[in-house]
CSV table of C-alpha atoms and ligand atoms in Angstrom, one decimal:
chain,number,residue,atom,x,y,z
A,1,UNK,CA,-10.4,44.7,62.6
A,2,UNK,CA,-9.6,41.0,61.9
A,3,UNK,CA,-6.3,39.4,61.2
A,4,UNK,CA,-5.6,37.9,57.8
A,5,UNK,CA,-5.9,34.4,59.3
A,6,UNK,CA,-9.3,35.2,60.7
A,7,UNK,CA,-10.5,36.6,57.4
A,8,UNK,CA,-9.3,33.4,55.7
A,9,UNK,CA,-11.1,31.2,58.2
A,10,UNK,CA,-14.4,33.2,57.7
A,11,UNK,CA,-14.3,32.9,54.0
A,12,UNK,CA,-12.8,29.7,52.8
A,13,UNK,CA,-15.4,27.1,51.9
A,14,UNK,CA,-13.4,24.1,50.5
A,15,UNK,CA,-13.6,20.7,52.2
A,16,UNK,CA,-11.3,20.5,55.1
A,17,UNK,CA,-11.4,24.2,56.0
A,18,UNK,CA,-13.1,25.1,59.2
A,19,UNK,CA,-15.9,27.1,57.5
A,20,UNK,CA,-16.2,24.5,54.7
A,21,UNK,CA,-16.7,21.8,57.2
A,22,UNK,CA,-19.2,23.9,59.2
A,23,UNK,CA,-21.2,24.6,56.0
A,24,UNK,CA,-21.2,21.0,55.0
A,25,UNK,CA,-23.3,20.2,58.2
A,26,UNK,CA,-26.3,22.0,56.6
A,27,UNK,CA,-28.6,21.4,53.7
A,28,UNK,CA,-28.1,24.0,50.9
A,29,UNK,CA,-30.8,25.0,48.4
A,30,UNK,CA,-29.3,24.5,44.9
A,31,UNK,CA,-32.1,24.5,42.4
A,32,UNK,CA,-35.9,24.6,42.1
A,33,UNK,CA,-38.0,21.5,41.8
A,34,UNK,CA,-39.7,22.9,38.7
A,35,UNK,CA,-36.3,23.5,37.2
A,36,UNK,CA,-35.5,19.8,37.0
A,37,UNK,CA,-39.0,19.1,35.7
A,38,UNK,CA,-38.1,21.4,32.8
A,39,UNK,CA,-34.7,19.9,32.2
A,40,UNK,CA,-33.6,16.8,34.1
A,41,UNK,CA,-29.9,17.6,34.4
A,42,UNK,CA,-28.2,20.7,35.8
A,43,UNK,CA,-24.5,21.4,36.3
A,44,UNK,CA,-23.9,22.7,39.8
A,45,UNK,CA,-20.8,24.1,41.6
A,46,UNK,CA,-21.2,24.0,45.3
A,47,UNK,CA,-18.5,24.9,47.9
A,48,UNK,CA,-15.9,24.5,45.3
A,49,UNK,CA,-17.1,21.0,44.1
A,50,UNK,CA,-18.2,20.5,40.5
A,51,UNK,CA,-21.3,18.3,40.4
A,52,UNK,CA,-24.3,17.4,38.3
A,53,UNK,CA,-27.8,17.5,39.7
A,54,UNK,CA,-30.4,15.3,38.0
A,55,UNK,CA,-33.8,13.7,38.2
A,56,UNK,CA,-34.2,10.3,36.7
A,57,UNK,CA,-37.3,8.9,35.1
A,58,UNK,CA,-38.4,7.2,38.3
A,59,UNK,CA,-38.2,10.5,40.1
A,60,UNK,CA,-35.0,9.9,42.0
A,61,UNK,CA,-32.8,13.0,42.5
A,62,UNK,CA,-29.1,12.6,42.3
A,63,UNK,CA,-26.1,14.9,42.9
A,64,UNK,CA,-22.9,13.3,41.5
A,65,UNK,CA,-19.4,14.3,40.5
A,66,UNK,CA,-19.4,16.3,37.3
A,67,UNK,CA,-16.7,14.0,35.9
A,68,UNK,CA,-17.4,10.4,35.1
A,69,UNK,CA,-15.0,8.1,37.0
A,70,UNK,CA,-14.3,6.2,33.7
A,71,UNK,CA,-12.3,8.8,31.7
A,72,UNK,CA,-13.7,12.0,33.2
A,73,UNK,CA,-16.3,13.1,30.7
A,74,UNK,CA,-18.7,15.8,31.7
A,75,UNK,CA,-21.8,14.1,33.1
A,76,UNK,CA,-23.9,17.2,32.7
A,77,UNK,CA,-24.1,16.1,29.0
A,78,UNK,CA,-25.3,12.7,30.1
A,79,UNK,CA,-28.9,11.6,29.9
A,80,UNK,CA,-31.3,10.3,32.6
A,81,UNK,CA,-32.8,6.9,32.3
A,82,UNK,CA,-35.5,5.0,34.4
A,83,UNK,CA,-32.8,4.7,37.0
A,84,UNK,CA,-29.8,6.9,37.0
A,85,UNK,CA,-27.7,9.1,34.8
A,86,UNK,CA,-25.8,7.7,31.7
A,87,UNK,CA,-22.5,9.1,30.6
A,88,UNK,CA,-22.6,10.2,26.9
A,89,UNK,CA,-19.0,9.0,26.3
A,90,UNK,CA,-19.1,5.2,26.7
A,91,UNK,CA,-22.5,4.7,28.3
A,92,UNK,CA,-21.6,3.9,31.9
A,93,UNK,CA,-24.8,4.3,34.0
A,94,UNK,CA,-24.6,5.8,37.5
A,95,UNK,CA,-27.2,5.6,40.3
A,96,UNK,CA,-27.9,8.4,42.8
A,97,UNK,CA,-26.3,6.3,45.6
A,98,UNK,CA,-23.0,6.4,43.7
A,99,UNK,CA,-23.2,2.8,42.4
A,100,UNK,CA,-22.3,2.0,38.8
A,101,UNK,CA,-25.3,0.1,37.3
A,102,UNK,CA,-23.9,-0.6,33.8
A,103,UNK,CA,-20.7,-0.6,31.8
A,104,UNK,CA,-21.9,-1.8,28.4
A,105,UNK,CA,-18.7,-2.9,26.7
A,106,UNK,CA,-17.1,-4.2,29.9
A,107,UNK,CA,-20.1,-6.4,30.5
A,108,UNK,CA,-19.9,-7.7,26.9
A,109,UNK,CA,-16.2,-8.4,27.0
A,110,UNK,CA,-16.0,-9.8,30.5
A,111,UNK,CA,-19.5,-10.8,31.6
A,112,UNK,CA,-18.2,-12.3,34.9
A,113,UNK,CA,-15.7,-9.7,35.9
A,114,UNK,CA,-18.2,-7.3,37.6
A,115,UNK,CA,-15.8,-4.4,37.2
A,116,UNK,CA,-18.8,-2.1,37.8
A,117,UNK,CA,-18.9,-3.2,41.5
A,118,UNK,CA,-15.4,-1.8,42.0
A,119,UNK,CA,-16.0,1.7,40.8
A,120,UNK,CA,-18.2,4.3,42.5
A,121,UNK,CA,-19.0,8.0,41.8
A,122,UNK,CA,-19.0,10.7,44.4
A,123,UNK,CA,-22.7,11.1,45.3
A,124,UNK,CA,-24.5,13.4,47.7
A,125,UNK,CA,-28.0,13.4,49.2
A,126,UNK,CA,-30.8,15.6,47.6
A,127,UNK,CA,-34.2,16.3,49.0
A,128,UNK,CA,-37.1,18.4,47.7
A,129,UNK,CA,-38.9,20.8,50.1
A,130,UNK,CA,-40.8,24.0,49.6
A,131,UNK,CA,-40.3,24.0,45.8
A,132,UNK,CA,-36.5,23.8,46.3
A,133,UNK,CA,-34.0,21.1,45.9
A,134,UNK,CA,-31.6,20.8,48.8
A,135,UNK,CA,-28.2,19.2,48.9
A,136,UNK,CA,-26.2,17.8,51.9
A,137,UNK,CA,-22.4,17.4,51.4
A,138,UNK,CA,-21.6,16.5,55.0
A,139,UNK,CA,-20.9,13.3,56.9
A,140,UNK,CA,-23.8,10.9,57.8
A,141,UNK,CA,-26.2,10.9,59.4
A,142,UNK,CA,-27.7,13.9,57.5
A,143,UNK,CA,-29.9,16.1,59.7
A,144,UNK,CA,-33.4,17.0,58.5
A,145,UNK,CA,-34.1,19.6,55.9
A,146,UNK,CA,-35.7,22.3,58.1
A,147,UNK,CA,-39.4,22.8,57.7
A,148,UNK,CA,-39.3,26.5,58.4
A,149,UNK,CA,-42.7,27.8,59.4
A,150,UNK,CA,-43.5,29.6,56.1
A,151,UNK,CA,-43.1,26.4,54.2
A,152,UNK,CA,-46.3,25.2,55.9
A,153,UNK,CA,-48.4,28.3,55.1
A,154,UNK,CA,-51.4,28.1,52.7
A,155,UNK,CA,-53.0,30.5,50.3
A,156,UNK,CA,-49.7,32.1,49.2
A,157,UNK,CA,-48.0,32.8,45.9
A,158,UNK,CA,-44.5,31.6,46.2
A,159,UNK,CA,-41.7,32.3,43.7
A,160,UNK,CA,-38.0,31.3,43.8
A,161,UNK,CA,-35.4,33.6,42.3
A,162,UNK,CA,-31.7,32.8,41.7
A,163,UNK,CA,-28.8,35.2,41.0
A,164,UNK,CA,-25.1,34.5,40.7
A,165,UNK,CA,-23.1,37.1,42.6
A,166,UNK,CA,-19.3,37.3,42.0
A,167,UNK,CA,-18.1,37.6,45.6
A,168,UNK,CA,-17.6,35.5,48.7
A,169,UNK,CA,-20.7,34.3,50.5
A,170,UNK,CA,-19.8,35.6,54.0
A,171,UNK,CA,-19.9,39.3,53.3
A,172,UNK,CA,-23.4,38.6,51.9
A,173,UNK,CA,-24.3,36.9,55.1
A,174,UNK,CA,-23.0,39.8,57.2
A,175,UNK,CA,-25.7,41.8,55.5
A,176,UNK,CA,-28.2,39.6,57.3
A,177,UNK,CA,-27.5,41.2,60.6
A,178,UNK,CA,-27.1,44.8,59.5
A,179,UNK,CA,-30.3,46.8,60.1
A,180,UNK,CA,-28.8,50.2,59.4
A,181,UNK,CA,-27.9,49.5,55.8
A,182,UNK,CA,-31.6,49.5,54.9
A,183,UNK,CA,-32.0,53.2,55.6
A,184,UNK,CA,-29.1,54.1,53.4
A,185,UNK,CA,-28.6,51.4,50.7
A,186,UNK,CA,-32.3,51.0,50.0
A,187,UNK,CA,-34.4,53.9,51.3
A,188,UNK,CA,-32.2,56.9,50.9
A,189,UNK,CA,-30.3,55.7,47.8
A,190,UNK,CA,-33.6,54.8,46.1
A,191,UNK,CA,-34.9,58.2,46.8
A,192,UNK,CA,-31.7,59.7,45.5
A,193,UNK,CA,-31.9,57.6,42.3
A,194,UNK,CA,-35.5,58.8,41.9
A,195,UNK,CA,-34.3,62.4,42.1
A,196,UNK,CA,-35.6,63.2,45.6
A,197,UNK,CA,-34.4,66.5,46.9
A,198,UNK,CA,-32.7,65.8,50.2
A,199,UNK,CA,-35.9,64.2,51.5
A,200,UNK,CA,-34.6,61.4,53.8
A,201,UNK,CA,-36.3,58.3,55.1
A,202,UNK,CA,-36.8,57.8,58.9
A,203,UNK,CA,-33.5,57.3,60.6
A,204,UNK,CA,-32.4,54.5,62.9
A,205,UNK,CA,-32.5,55.5,66.6
A,206,UNK,CA,-31.6,52.2,68.2
A,207,UNK,CA,-30.6,48.7,67.2
A,208,UNK,CA,-30.5,45.4,69.1
A,209,UNK,CA,-29.1,41.9,68.5
A,210,UNK,CA,-29.9,38.6,70.2
A,211,UNK,CA,-28.8,35.1,69.6
A,212,UNK,CA,-31.6,32.4,69.5
A,213,UNK,CA,-31.8,28.7,68.7
A,214,UNK,CA,-31.6,29.1,64.9
A,215,UNK,CA,-29.4,32.2,64.5
A,216,UNK,CA,-29.7,35.8,65.6
A,217,UNK,CA,-32.4,38.4,65.6
A,218,UNK,CA,-31.9,42.0,64.8
A,219,UNK,CA,-34.2,44.7,66.0
A,220,UNK,CA,-34.5,48.4,65.3
A,221,UNK,CA,-36.4,51.5,66.3
A,222,UNK,CA,-36.8,54.1,63.6
A,223,UNK,CA,-37.8,57.7,64.0
A,224,UNK,CA,-41.5,57.8,64.7
A,225,UNK,CA,-41.6,54.3,66.1
A,226,UNK,CA,-41.4,52.9,69.6
A,227,UNK,CA,-40.4,49.9,71.7
A,228,UNK,CA,-43.9,48.6,71.1
A,229,UNK,CA,-43.4,48.2,67.4
A,230,UNK,CA,-42.8,44.7,66.1
A,231,UNK,CA,-39.6,45.8,64.4
A,232,UNK,CA,-38.4,46.1,68.0
A,233,UNK,CA,-40.4,43.5,69.9
A,234,UNK,CA,-40.0,40.7,67.3
A,235,UNK,CA,-37.3,41.8,64.8
A,236,UNK,CA,-36.0,39.9,61.8
A,237,UNK,CA,-33.7,36.9,61.6
A,238,UNK,CA,-30.2,36.1,60.6
A,239,UNK,CA,-30.7,32.4,60.1
A,240,UNK,CA,-27.8,30.0,60.7
A,241,UNK,CA,-25.5,29.7,58.9
A,242,UNK,CA,-26.2,31.5,55.6
A,243,UNK,CA,-29.7,33.0,55.4
A,244,UNK,CA,-31.7,36.1,56.0
A,245,UNK,CA,-35.3,35.7,57.0
A,246,UNK,CA,-37.6,38.7,57.0
A,247,UNK,CA,-41.0,37.1,57.7
A,248,UNK,CA,-42.2,37.0,54.1
A,249,UNK,CA,-39.1,35.8,52.4
A,250,UNK,CA,-35.8,33.9,52.8
A,251,UNK,CA,-32.5,34.8,51.1
A,252,UNK,CA,-29.9,32.0,51.2
A,253,UNK,CA,-26.3,32.9,50.4
A,254,UNK,CA,-25.1,29.6,49.0
A,255,UNK,CA,-21.3,29.4,48.4
A,256,UNK,CA,-20.5,28.3,44.9
A,257,UNK,CA,-16.8,28.7,45.8
A,258,UNK,CA,-14.6,31.2,47.7
A,259,UNK,CA,-15.3,33.9,45.0
A,260,UNK,CA,-18.9,33.3,44.0
A,261,UNK,CA,-22.2,33.1,45.7
A,262,UNK,CA,-25.6,31.8,44.5
A,263,UNK,CA,-28.4,34.0,45.9
A,264,UNK,CA,-31.5,31.9,46.4
A,265,UNK,CA,-34.6,33.9,47.3
A,266,UNK,CA,-37.9,32.3,48.4
A,267,UNK,CA,-40.8,34.8,48.4
A,268,UNK,CA,-44.3,34.3,49.9
A,269,UNK,CA,-47.1,36.7,49.1
A,270,UNK,CA,-50.4,36.0,51.0
A,271,UNK,CA,-53.4,36.3,48.7
A,272,UNK,CA,-56.3,38.5,50.0
A,273,UNK,CA,-59.2,36.7,51.7
A,274,UNK,CA,-61.5,37.1,48.6
A,275,UNK,CA,-59.0,35.0,46.5
A,276,UNK,CA,-59.0,32.0,48.9
A,277,UNK,CA,-58.7,29.1,48.5
A,278,UNK,CA,-55.5,29.5,46.4
A,279,UNK,CA,-53.2,26.6,45.6
A,280,UNK,CA,-50.1,26.7,43.5
A,281,UNK,CA,-49.7,23.7,41.2
A,282,UNK,CA,-46.1,24.6,40.5
A,283,UNK,CA,-43.8,27.0,42.3
A,284,UNK,CA,-42.2,29.2,39.6
A,285,UNK,CA,-38.5,30.0,39.5
A,286,UNK,CA,-36.4,32.4,37.5
A,287,UNK,CA,-32.9,33.8,37.2
A,288,UNK,CA,-32.3,37.5,37.8
A,289,UNK,CA,-29.5,39.3,35.9
A,290,UNK,CA,-27.3,41.6,38.0
A,291,UNK,CA,-25.4,43.5,35.3
A,292,UNK,CA,-26.9,45.9,32.7
A,293,UNK,CA,-25.3,44.8,29.4
A,294,UNK,CA,-25.7,48.3,27.9
A,295,UNK,CA,-23.7,50.2,30.5
A,296,UNK,CA,-21.7,47.2,32.0
A,297,UNK,CA,-22.7,48.5,35.4
A,298,UNK,CA,-24.6,46.7,38.2
A,299,UNK,CA,-28.4,47.0,38.1
A,300,UNK,CA,-29.6,49.4,40.8
A,301,UNK,CA,-33.4,49.3,40.5
A,302,UNK,CA,-34.4,46.6,43.0
A,303,UNK,CA,-33.8,46.0,46.6
A,304,UNK,CA,-31.6,42.9,46.4
A,305,UNK,CA,-29.8,44.3,43.4
A,306,UNK,CA,-28.7,47.2,45.6
A,307,UNK,CA,-27.5,44.7,48.2
A,308,UNK,CA,-25.5,42.9,45.5
A,309,UNK,CA,-23.8,46.2,44.6
A,310,UNK,CA,-22.7,46.7,48.2
A,311,UNK,CA,-21.3,43.1,48.5
A,312,UNK,CA,-19.4,43.0,45.2
A,313,UNK,CA,-18.2,46.5,46.0
A,314,UNK,CA,-16.4,45.1,49.1
A,315,UNK,CA,-14.2,43.1,46.8
A,316,UNK,CA,-14.3,39.5,45.7
A,317,UNK,CA,-13.3,38.6,49.3
A,318,UNK,CA,-13.8,41.6,51.6
A,319,UNK,CA,-10.5,42.6,53.3
A,320,UNK,CA,-11.5,42.7,56.9
A,321,UNK,CA,-8.0,43.7,58.0
A,322,UNK,CA,-8.8,47.2,56.7
A,323,UNK,CA,-12.2,47.9,58.3
A,324,UNK,CA,-13.3,50.4,61.0
A,325,UNK,CA,-16.2,48.9,62.8
A,326,UNK,CA,-18.7,50.9,64.8
A,327,UNK,CA,-21.8,50.6,66.9
A,328,UNK,CA,-23.9,49.6,63.8
A,329,UNK,CA,-21.7,46.6,63.3
A,330,UNK,CA,-22.3,45.1,66.7
A,331,UNK,CA,-24.4,42.3,65.2
A,332,UNK,CA,-21.7,41.6,62.5
A,333,UNK,CA,-19.1,41.2,65.3
A,334,UNK,CA,-21.3,38.9,67.3
A,335,UNK,CA,-22.0,36.7,64.3
A,336,UNK,CA,-18.4,36.4,63.2
A,337,UNK,CA,-17.3,35.4,66.7
A,338,UNK,CA,-20.1,32.9,67.0
A,339,UNK,CA,-19.6,31.3,63.6
A,340,UNK,CA,-15.8,30.9,64.1
A,341,UNK,CA,-16.5,29.2,67.5
A,342,UNK,CA,-19.0,27.0,65.8
A,343,UNK,CA,-16.5,26.1,63.0
A,344,UNK,CA,-13.9,25.2,65.6
A,345,UNK,CA,-16.5,23.1,67.4
A,346,UNK,CA,-17.1,21.2,64.2
A,347,UNK,CA,-13.4,20.7,63.6
A,348,UNK,CA,-13.3,19.1,67.1
A,349,UNK,CA,-16.1,16.7,66.1
A,350,UNK,CA,-19.0,18.6,67.7
A,351,UNK,CA,-22.4,19.4,66.2
A,352,UNK,CA,-22.9,23.1,65.3
A,353,UNK,CA,-25.9,25.3,66.0
A,354,UNK,CA,-29.4,25.0,64.4
A,355,UNK,CA,-29.1,21.4,63.3
A,356,UNK,CA,-32.6,19.7,63.4
A,357,UNK,CA,-32.9,16.0,63.9
A,358,UNK,CA,-36.2,15.7,65.7
A,359,UNK,CA,-38.9,14.9,63.2
A,360,UNK,CA,-41.7,16.0,65.5
A,361,UNK,CA,-40.1,19.4,66.0
A,362,UNK,CA,-39.5,19.6,62.3
A,363,UNK,CA,-43.2,19.4,61.4
A,364,UNK,CA,-43.1,23.2,61.7
A,365,UNK,CA,-40.1,25.1,63.0
A,366,UNK,CA,-41.3,28.4,64.4
A,367,UNK,CA,-39.3,31.6,63.9
A,368,UNK,CA,-39.7,35.2,65.0
A,369,UNK,CA,-42.1,36.6,62.5
A,370,UNK,CA,-43.4,40.2,62.3
A,371,UNK,CA,-47.1,40.0,61.3
A,372,UNK,CA,-47.5,36.2,61.7
A,373,UNK,CA,-51.3,36.6,61.9
A,374,UNK,CA,-51.4,38.3,58.5
A,375,UNK,CA,-49.4,35.5,56.9
A,376,UNK,CA,-51.6,32.8,58.5
A,377,UNK,CA,-55.0,34.4,58.1
A,378,UNK,CA,-54.6,37.0,55.5
A,379,UNK,CA,-56.8,40.0,55.4
A,380,UNK,CA,-59.4,41.7,53.2
A,381,UNK,CA,-58.4,43.7,50.3
A,382,UNK,CA,-59.6,46.9,52.0
A,383,UNK,CA,-57.4,46.2,55.1
A,384,UNK,CA,-54.5,45.4,52.8
A,385,UNK,CA,-54.7,48.7,51.1
A,386,UNK,CA,-55.1,50.8,54.2
A,387,UNK,CA,-54.0,49.9,57.7
A,388,UNK,CA,-51.2,47.5,56.7
A,389,UNK,CA,-49.4,49.8,54.4
A,390,UNK,CA,-46.9,51.0,56.9
A,391,UNK,CA,-45.2,47.8,57.8
A,392,UNK,CA,-43.0,46.6,55.1
A,393,UNK,CA,-43.9,43.2,53.7
A,394,UNK,CA,-47.5,43.2,55.0
A,395,UNK,CA,-49.3,44.6,51.9
A,396,UNK,CA,-50.3,43.5,48.5
A,397,UNK,CA,-47.4,44.3,46.3
A,398,UNK,CA,-48.4,45.3,42.8
A,399,UNK,CA,-44.8,44.8,41.5
A,400,UNK,CA,-42.0,42.5,42.7
A,401,UNK,CA,-39.6,44.8,44.4
A,402,UNK,CA,-36.7,42.6,45.2
A,403,UNK,CA,-35.0,41.6,42.0
A,404,UNK,CA,-35.0,42.7,38.4
A,405,UNK,CA,-36.1,40.7,35.4
A,406,UNK,CA,-39.3,38.9,36.6
A,407,UNK,CA,-40.6,37.0,33.6
A,408,UNK,CA,-43.9,38.2,32.3
A,409,UNK,CA,-45.6,34.8,32.9
A,410,UNK,CA,-44.6,34.9,36.6
A,411,UNK,CA,-45.9,38.4,36.9
A,412,UNK,CA,-49.2,37.5,35.2
A,413,UNK,CA,-49.6,34.4,37.5
A,414,UNK,CA,-48.9,36.6,40.5
A,415,UNK,CA,-51.5,39.2,39.5
A,416,UNK,CA,-54.1,36.4,38.9
A,417,UNK,CA,-53.4,35.0,42.3
A,418,UNK,CA,-53.7,38.3,44.0
A,419,UNK,CA,-56.8,39.4,42.1
A,420,UNK,CA,-55.0,42.3,40.5
A,421,UNK,CA,-56.0,43.5,37.0
A,422,UNK,CA,-54.3,41.4,34.3
A,423,UNK,CA,-52.3,44.2,32.8
A,424,UNK,CA,-51.2,46.4,35.6
A,425,UNK,CA,-51.5,50.1,35.0
A,426,UNK,CA,-48.8,50.9,37.6
A,427,UNK,CA,-45.5,51.9,36.1
A,428,UNK,CA,-43.0,49.0,36.3
A,429,UNK,CA,-39.7,49.7,38.1
A,430,UNK,CA,-37.1,50.7,35.7
A,431,UNK,CA,-34.8,47.8,34.6
A,432,UNK,CA,-31.6,49.5,35.8
B,1,FES,S1,-16.0,8.7,30.4
B,1,FES,FE1,-18.0,8.2,31.1
B,1,FES,S2,-18.4,6.3,30.2
B,1,FES,FE2,-16.4,6.7,29.6
B,2,FE2,FE1,-30.5,44.9,52.0
């Protein structure tokens, strides 16, 4: 059980708070590259700060204060130019570095005054990688945006999925080190929803947790498996400070503010060997709804939707003074302790865990990955459909199991990439 003060320290993300300062040492994914190609401005709220993300006509990305420093108009209604973002109220033009480039009437009235040199807008760094746009809100020098190993993989269909979840980010991240929930929240609950008659999924016999350079791994042995299985020898990753990595996909829990979290999923599906070479021109992105408008209840049909239900169910900010932790929570306890130590370390001027500054190392940052060979080399369609079936994530998926609402064009592009028949005959998962 934690004290109220510890709970506050784990969950507050504003600038100046220990966790807010820790989080500001890392790049956060906030949008898809393709999203800004579709529309060059996007209002963004990140760690309690209201901002506007934009791409100007020269291809520069900017992330600046939502409010214009002149008289506070909303810059998400501004427009992009060859260089910078222009405010729609009086036309002041802002550059991604924070400089004011033009103040039309001021320059007419007082051509020599150079008032524009005396005003700046709050501006943060943005970088594109792996189809995502990443923002850094911390002090200079910014570290490198990690090139996680899957970002270097070829012959895969990648898609990015966003959902806005109305609860604090940290209870979502606690789920990244919670192997036992899978058996209940996903396997058994899905069976129950489908009307199974007491037929249970294999139960967890043993779990293990270890810290490594970029976070923690969690390992498990399920009924019918052994210590030779990769779920035990390799495990899955709780990536520092706010991500789950399962091998085939990442889930970042990006704090919008103390009470809201942006779930950012990056999913890689390896095409079968007979579909190689496969290259994506554009990584698609989509927004997944979390509530069924007809019933006003959370959507239960997909894996991550089930996770969201657990997290919002814990309350907007989980009250950790009221918990009763057991053996299955050993990883959660380890992670809380470590992240609070890291936050204190940052407050004392230190560098936290998993910061990458070495460009050589960042060419490809290796992680523990179950079935690495499969992702690198792929396999034939026959192998796909037979021997790989038992290990989750290592098979051709006919439907997207993680989030509801995949747009038809993304589904069709996926099926073409995988060599699946254009209109699938398999029943789609129910929407709720
Ligand atoms: S408020 Fe932006 S130019 Fe006046
Ligand atoms: Fe889950």
